[in-house]
Short mmCIF file of C-alpha atoms in Angstrom, two decimals:
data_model
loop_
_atom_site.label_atom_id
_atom_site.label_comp_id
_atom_site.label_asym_id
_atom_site.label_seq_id
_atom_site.Cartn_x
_atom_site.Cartn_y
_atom_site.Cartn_z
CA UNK A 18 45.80 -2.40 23.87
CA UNK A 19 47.09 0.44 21.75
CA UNK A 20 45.76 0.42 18.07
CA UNK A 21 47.37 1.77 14.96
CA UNK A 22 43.97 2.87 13.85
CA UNK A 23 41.19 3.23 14.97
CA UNK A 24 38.04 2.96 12.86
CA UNK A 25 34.43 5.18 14.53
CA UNK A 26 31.51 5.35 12.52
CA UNK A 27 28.58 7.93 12.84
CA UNK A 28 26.01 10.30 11.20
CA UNK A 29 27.39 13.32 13.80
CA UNK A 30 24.46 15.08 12.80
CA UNK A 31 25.57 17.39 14.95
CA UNK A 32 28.81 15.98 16.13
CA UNK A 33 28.09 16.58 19.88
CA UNK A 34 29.49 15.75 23.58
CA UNK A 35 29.18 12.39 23.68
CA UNK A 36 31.06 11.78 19.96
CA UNK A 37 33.66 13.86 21.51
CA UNK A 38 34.18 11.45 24.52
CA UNK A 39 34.52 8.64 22.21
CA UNK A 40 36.48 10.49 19.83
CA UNK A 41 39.20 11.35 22.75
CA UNK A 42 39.26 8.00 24.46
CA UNK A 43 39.99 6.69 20.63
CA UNK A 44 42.78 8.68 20.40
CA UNK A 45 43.92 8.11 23.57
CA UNK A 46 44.08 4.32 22.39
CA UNK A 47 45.13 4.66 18.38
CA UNK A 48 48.03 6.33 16.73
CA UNK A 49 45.09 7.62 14.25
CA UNK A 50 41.41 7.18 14.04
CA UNK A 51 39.39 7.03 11.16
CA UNK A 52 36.07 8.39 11.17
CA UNK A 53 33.32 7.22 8.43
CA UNK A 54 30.66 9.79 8.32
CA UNK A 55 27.70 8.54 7.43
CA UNK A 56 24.64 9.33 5.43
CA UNK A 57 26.66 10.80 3.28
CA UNK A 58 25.44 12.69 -0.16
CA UNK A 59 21.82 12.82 1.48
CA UNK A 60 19.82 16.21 0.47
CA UNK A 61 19.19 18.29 3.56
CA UNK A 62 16.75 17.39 5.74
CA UNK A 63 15.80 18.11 9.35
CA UNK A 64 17.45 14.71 10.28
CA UNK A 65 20.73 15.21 7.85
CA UNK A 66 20.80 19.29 7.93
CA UNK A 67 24.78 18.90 7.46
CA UNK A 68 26.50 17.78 4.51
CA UNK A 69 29.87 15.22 4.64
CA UNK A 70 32.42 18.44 4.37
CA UNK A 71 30.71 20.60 7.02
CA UNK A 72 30.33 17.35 9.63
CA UNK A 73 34.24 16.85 8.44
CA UNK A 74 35.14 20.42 9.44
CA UNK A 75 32.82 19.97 12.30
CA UNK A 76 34.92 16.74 13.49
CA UNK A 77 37.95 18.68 13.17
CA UNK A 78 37.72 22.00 14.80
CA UNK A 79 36.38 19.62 18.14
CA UNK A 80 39.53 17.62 18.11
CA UNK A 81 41.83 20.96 18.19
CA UNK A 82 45.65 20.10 18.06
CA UNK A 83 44.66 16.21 17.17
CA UNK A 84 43.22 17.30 14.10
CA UNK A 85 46.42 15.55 12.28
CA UNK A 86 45.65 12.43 13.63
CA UNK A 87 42.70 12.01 11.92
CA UNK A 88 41.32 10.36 8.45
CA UNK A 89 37.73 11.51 8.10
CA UNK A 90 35.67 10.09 5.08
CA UNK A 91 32.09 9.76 3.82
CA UNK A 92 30.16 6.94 3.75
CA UNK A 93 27.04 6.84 1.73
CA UNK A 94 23.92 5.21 3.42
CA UNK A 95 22.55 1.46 1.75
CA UNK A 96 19.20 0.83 2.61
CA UNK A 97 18.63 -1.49 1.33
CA UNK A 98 22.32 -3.47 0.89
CA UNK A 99 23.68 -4.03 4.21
CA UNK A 100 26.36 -6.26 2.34
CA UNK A 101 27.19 -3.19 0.32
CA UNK A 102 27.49 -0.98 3.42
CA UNK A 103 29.51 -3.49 5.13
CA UNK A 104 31.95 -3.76 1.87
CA UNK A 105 32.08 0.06 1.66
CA UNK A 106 33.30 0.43 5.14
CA UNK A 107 35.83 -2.14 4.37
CA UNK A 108 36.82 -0.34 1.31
CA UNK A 109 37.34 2.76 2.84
CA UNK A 110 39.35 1.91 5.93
CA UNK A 111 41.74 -0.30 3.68
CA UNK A 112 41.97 2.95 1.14
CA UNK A 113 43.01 5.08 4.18
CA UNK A 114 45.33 2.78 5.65
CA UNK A 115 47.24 1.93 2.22
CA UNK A 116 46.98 6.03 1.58
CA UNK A 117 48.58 6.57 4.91
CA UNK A 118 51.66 4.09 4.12
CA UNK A 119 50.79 1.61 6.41
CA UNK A 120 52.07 -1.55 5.83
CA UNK A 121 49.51 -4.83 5.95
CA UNK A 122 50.65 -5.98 9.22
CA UNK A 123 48.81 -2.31 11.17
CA UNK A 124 46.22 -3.04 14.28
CA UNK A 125 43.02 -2.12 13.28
CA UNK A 126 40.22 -1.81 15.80
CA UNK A 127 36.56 -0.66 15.46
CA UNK A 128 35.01 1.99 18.54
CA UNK A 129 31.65 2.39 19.38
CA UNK A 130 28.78 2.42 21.94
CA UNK A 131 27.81 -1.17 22.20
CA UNK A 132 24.00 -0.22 22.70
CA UNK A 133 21.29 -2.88 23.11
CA UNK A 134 19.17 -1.47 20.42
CA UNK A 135 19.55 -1.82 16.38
CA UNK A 136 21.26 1.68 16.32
CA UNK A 137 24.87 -0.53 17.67
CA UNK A 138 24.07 -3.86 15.63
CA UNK A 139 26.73 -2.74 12.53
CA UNK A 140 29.21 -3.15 15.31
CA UNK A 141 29.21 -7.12 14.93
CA UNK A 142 29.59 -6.82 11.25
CA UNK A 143 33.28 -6.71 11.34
CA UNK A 144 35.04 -9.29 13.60
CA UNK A 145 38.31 -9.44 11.36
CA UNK A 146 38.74 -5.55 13.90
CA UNK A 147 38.57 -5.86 17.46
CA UNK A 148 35.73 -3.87 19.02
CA UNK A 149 36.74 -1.31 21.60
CA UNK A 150 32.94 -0.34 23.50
CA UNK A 151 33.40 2.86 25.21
CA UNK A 152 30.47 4.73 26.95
CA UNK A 153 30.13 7.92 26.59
CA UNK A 154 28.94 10.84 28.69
CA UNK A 155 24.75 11.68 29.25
CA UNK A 156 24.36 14.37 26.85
CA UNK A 157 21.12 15.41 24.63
CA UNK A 158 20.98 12.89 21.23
CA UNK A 159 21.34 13.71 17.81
CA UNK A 160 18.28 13.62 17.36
CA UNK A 161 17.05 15.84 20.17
CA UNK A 162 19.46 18.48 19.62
CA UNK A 163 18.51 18.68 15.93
CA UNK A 164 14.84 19.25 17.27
CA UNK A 165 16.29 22.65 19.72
CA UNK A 166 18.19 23.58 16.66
CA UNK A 167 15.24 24.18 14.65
CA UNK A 168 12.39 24.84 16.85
CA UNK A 169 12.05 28.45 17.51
CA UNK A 170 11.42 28.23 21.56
CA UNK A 171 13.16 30.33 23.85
CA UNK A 172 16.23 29.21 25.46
CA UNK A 173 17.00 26.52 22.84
CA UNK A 174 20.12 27.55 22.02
CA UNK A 175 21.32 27.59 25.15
CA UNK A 176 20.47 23.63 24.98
CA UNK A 177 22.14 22.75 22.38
CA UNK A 178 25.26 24.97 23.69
CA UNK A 179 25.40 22.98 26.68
CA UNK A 180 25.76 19.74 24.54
CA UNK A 181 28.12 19.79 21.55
CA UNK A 182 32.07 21.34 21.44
CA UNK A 183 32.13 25.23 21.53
CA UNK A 184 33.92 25.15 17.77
CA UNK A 185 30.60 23.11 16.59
CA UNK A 186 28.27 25.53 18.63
CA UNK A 187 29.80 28.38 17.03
CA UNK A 188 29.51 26.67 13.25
CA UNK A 189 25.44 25.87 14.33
CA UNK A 190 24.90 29.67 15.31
CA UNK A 191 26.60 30.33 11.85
CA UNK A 192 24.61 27.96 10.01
CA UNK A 193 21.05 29.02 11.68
CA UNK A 194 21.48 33.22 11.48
CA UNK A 195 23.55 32.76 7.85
CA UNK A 196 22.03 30.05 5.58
CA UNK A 197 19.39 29.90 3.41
CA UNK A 198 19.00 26.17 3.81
CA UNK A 199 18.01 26.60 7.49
CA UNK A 200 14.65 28.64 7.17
CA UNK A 201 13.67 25.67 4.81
CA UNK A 202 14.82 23.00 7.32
CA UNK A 203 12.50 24.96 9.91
CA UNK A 204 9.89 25.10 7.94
CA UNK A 205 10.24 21.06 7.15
CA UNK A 206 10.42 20.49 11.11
CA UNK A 207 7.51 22.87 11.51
CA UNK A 208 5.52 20.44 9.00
CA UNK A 209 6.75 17.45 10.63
CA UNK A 210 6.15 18.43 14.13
CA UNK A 211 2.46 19.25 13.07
CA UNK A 212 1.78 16.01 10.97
CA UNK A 213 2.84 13.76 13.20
CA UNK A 214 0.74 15.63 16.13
CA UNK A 215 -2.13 15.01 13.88
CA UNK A 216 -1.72 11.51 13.94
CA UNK A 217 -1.38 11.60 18.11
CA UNK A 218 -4.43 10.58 19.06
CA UNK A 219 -4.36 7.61 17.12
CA UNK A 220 -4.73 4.20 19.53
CA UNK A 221 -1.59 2.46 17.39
CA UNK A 222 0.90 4.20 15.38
CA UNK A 223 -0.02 3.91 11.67
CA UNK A 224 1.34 2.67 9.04
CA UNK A 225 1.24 4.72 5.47
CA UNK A 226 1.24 2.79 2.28
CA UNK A 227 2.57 4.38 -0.99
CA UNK A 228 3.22 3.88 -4.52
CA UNK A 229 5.78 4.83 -6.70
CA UNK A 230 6.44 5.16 -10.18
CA UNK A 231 9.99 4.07 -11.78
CA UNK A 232 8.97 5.28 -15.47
CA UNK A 233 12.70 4.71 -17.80
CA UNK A 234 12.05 5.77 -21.40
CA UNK A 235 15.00 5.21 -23.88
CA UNK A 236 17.93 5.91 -21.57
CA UNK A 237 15.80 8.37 -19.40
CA UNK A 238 14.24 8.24 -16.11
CA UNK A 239 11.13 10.44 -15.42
CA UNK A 240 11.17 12.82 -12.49
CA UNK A 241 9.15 15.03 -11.00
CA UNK A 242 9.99 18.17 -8.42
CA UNK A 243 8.11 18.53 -4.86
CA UNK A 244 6.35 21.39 -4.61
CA UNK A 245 5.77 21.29 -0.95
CA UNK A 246 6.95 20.00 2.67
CA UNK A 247 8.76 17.77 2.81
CA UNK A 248 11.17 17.76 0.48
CA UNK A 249 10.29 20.95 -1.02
CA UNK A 250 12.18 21.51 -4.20
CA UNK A 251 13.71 17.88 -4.11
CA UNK A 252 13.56 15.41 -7.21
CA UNK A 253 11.55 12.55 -6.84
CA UNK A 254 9.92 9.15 -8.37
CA UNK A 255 5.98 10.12 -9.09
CA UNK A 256 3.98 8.67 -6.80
CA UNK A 257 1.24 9.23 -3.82
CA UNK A 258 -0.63 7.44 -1.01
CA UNK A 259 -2.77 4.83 -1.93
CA UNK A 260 -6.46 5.61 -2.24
CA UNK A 261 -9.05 3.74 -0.36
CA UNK A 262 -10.32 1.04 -3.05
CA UNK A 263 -7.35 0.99 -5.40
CA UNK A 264 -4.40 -1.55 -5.63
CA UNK A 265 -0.81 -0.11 -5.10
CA UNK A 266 -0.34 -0.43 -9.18
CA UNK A 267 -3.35 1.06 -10.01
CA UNK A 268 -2.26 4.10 -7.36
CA UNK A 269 1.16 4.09 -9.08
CA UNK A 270 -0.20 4.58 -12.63
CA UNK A 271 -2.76 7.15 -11.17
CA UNK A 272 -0.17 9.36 -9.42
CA UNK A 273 2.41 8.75 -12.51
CA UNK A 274 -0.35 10.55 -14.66
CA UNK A 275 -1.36 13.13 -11.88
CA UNK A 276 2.03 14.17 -11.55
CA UNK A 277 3.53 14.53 -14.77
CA UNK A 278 0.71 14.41 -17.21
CA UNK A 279 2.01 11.96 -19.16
CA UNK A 280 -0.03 10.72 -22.69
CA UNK A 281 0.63 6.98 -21.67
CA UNK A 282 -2.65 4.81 -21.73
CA UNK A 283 -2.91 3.00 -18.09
CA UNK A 284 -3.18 -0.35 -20.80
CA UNK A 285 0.23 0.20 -21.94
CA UNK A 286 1.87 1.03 -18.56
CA UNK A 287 0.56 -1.85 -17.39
CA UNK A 288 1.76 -4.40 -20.37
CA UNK A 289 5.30 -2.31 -19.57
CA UNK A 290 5.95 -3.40 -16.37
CA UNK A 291 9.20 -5.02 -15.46
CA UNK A 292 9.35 -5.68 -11.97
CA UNK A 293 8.28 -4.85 -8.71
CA UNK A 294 9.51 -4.55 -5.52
CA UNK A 295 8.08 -3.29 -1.61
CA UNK A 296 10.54 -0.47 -0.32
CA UNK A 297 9.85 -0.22 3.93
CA UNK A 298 12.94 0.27 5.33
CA UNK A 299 11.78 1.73 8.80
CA UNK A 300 13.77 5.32 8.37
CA UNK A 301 12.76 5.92 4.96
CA UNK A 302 10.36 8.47 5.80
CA UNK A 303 10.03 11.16 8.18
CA UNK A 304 6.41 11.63 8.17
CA UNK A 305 6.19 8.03 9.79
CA UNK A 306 6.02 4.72 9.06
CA UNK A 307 5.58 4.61 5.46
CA UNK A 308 6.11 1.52 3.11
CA UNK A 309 6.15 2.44 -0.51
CA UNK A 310 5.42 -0.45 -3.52
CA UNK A 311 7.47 0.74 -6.84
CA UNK A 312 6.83 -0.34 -9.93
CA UNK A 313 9.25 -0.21 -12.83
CA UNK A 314 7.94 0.79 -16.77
CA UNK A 315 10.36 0.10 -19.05
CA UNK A 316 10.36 1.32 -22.36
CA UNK A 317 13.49 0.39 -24.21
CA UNK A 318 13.27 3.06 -27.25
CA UNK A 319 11.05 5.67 -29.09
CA UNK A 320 11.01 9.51 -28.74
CA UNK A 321 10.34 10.36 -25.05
CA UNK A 322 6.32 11.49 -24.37
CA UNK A 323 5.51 14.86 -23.72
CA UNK A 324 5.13 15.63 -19.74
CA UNK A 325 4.49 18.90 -17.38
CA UNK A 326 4.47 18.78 -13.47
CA UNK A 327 0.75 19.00 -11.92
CA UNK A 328 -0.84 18.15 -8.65
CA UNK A 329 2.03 18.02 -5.90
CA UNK A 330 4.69 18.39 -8.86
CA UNK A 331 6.07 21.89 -9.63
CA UNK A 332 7.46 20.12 -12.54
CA UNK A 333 8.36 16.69 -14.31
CA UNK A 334 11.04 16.22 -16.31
CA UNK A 335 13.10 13.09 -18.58
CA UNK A 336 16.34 12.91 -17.10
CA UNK A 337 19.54 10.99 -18.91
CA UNK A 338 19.81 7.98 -16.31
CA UNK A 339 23.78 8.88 -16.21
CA UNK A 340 23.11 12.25 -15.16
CA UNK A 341 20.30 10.55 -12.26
CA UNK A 342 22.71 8.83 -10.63
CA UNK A 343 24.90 11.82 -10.15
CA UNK A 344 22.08 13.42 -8.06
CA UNK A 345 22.03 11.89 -4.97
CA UNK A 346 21.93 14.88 -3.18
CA UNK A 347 18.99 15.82 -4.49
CA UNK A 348 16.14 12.99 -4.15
CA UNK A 349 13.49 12.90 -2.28
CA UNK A 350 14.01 10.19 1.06
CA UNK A 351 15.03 7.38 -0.54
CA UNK A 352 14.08 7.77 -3.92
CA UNK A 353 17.61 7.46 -5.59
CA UNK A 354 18.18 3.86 -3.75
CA UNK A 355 14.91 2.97 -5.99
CA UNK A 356 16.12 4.20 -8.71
CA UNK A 357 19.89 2.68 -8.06
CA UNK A 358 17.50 -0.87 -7.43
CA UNK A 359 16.04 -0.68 -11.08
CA UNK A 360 18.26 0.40 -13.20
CA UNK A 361 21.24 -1.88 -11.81
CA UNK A 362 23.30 0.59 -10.28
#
């Protein structure tokens, strides 16, 4: 069946052999394909070192002369609102399609890897498209290419060379001898690699619990900055591991005034809290498993208390909630889809 679009979704992160399979048989099929990069407006990080514009360009430059034929457009991750996700992909496609001067009556189809695992499942989410599954060729993953990109072992280039489009090979050697961001991605994948080896021996895989603090103060939102792997230099909610002995809202209010000294009494955070809520989505952090409990403290007016960054905190900060939510980019894991829980967004 011939398509007038067609619609693939992906993180590309890098876009590598096997995307460009499906990407080709897709236009074989489709007059134009639209491509919905996802985890867009995440901060870097050794699993989303690349950026919606760079993947874009990276998409490109691999499809050579049928670079016209494509429509490629971010898509921003939702945690923790599959329905959201699922109405943003719809809102996109339609956008590009209306944009392109397509009339209501175009053939839209959906093209992926039909994969028995929960990395496929967003492939049933849209039967008003028909779904096109298309294998593509054995190459490395994402996943393990992104772990030859920034390991430092001989002959790892070579690797990923033999798995992703020459034009993307050639923007990775760029990015790895010219940006700064990459010697902090190494070091994150260094810290990684070595914290989850310490966990190795374990006999199960553990679990981490956390706490968070979601501290809004008359139109502001309390932040602090990481001072160290991961994350390094990225805003984020207060908040630690739970201590042995403690509840998760006594370790909130704990790491809340660790982090940000903070002249709050622990008897008035606790009359100020709003709500609740357990974050675990299984990807939320790369150190491992790690479900976090965050707690919201609402204080509707007054002058905002004095605070200064301490412990794991290089600093700590009130920041206008309008001026939050433009920071995406720049949160900590999922820190920002907390914050966007809270405060309504």
């Amino acid at each position: 069946m011939r398509f007038d679009y067609l619609v693939l979704i992906g993180r590309f992160q890098p876009f590598h052999n096997g995307h460009a399979a499906v990407l080709r048989h897709a236009l074989r099929l489709a007059q134009k394909v639209i491509v919905l990069t996802g985890s867009a407006g995440q901060p870097r990080t050794i699993r989303n070192p690349f950026n919606a514009a760079e993947r874009a360009v990276m998409i490109r430059a691999a499809a050579g002369e049928d670079a016209a034929r494509l429509i490629v457009e971010p898509l921003r991750d939702r945690l923790y609102g599959e329905t959201l996700w699922v109405g943003d992909v719809q809102r996109l496609v339609a956008e590009a399609v209306a944009r392109d001067g397509a009339g209501e009556g175009a053939t839209i189809g959906l093209i992926g890897r039909n994969k028995d695992d929960a990395t496929a499942a967003y492939l049933a989410a849209f039967p008003q498209w028909e779904l096109v599954d298309v294998q593509h060729a054995e190459v490395l993953s994402a996943t393990e290419l992104r772990d030859w990109l920034f390991t430092g072992e001989p002959g790892a280039l070579r690797l990923v060379e033999a798995n992703v489009p020459t034009p993307v090979f050639e923007m990775l050697g760029a990015f790895r001898d010219g940006s700064p961001a990459y010697a902090q991605l190494a070091r994150e994948h260094a810290f990684i690699k070595t914290y989850r080896q310490s966990w190795a021996a374990a006999p199960y895989a553990p679990t981490f619990v956390t706490a968070d603090a979601v501290v809004v103060h008359s139109g502001h939102v309390l932040l602090v900055r990481r001072r160290a792997e991961p994350g390094r230099g990225l805003w984020a909610l207060p908040g630690g591991f739970v201590n042995q002995g403690e509840t998760v809202q006594e370790a909130a209010i704990r790491e809340l005034q660790e982090e940000t000294r903070a002249k709050i009494p622990p008897a008035v955070l606790r009359g100020s809290i709003k709500a609740s809520r357990v974050f675990d989505h299984p990807d939320r952090s790369l150190r491992g498993r790690t479900i976090t409990h965050a707690f919201h403290f609402d204080f509707p007016a007054g002058p905002l208390p004095r605070v200064k960054g301490s412990d794991d905190a290089e600093q700590a900060r009130w920041i206008p909630i309008s001026e939050a939510l433009l920071m995406e980019e720049q949160f900590f894991e999922d820190h920002f889809h907390i914050l966007e829980h809270f405060v309504g967004a």
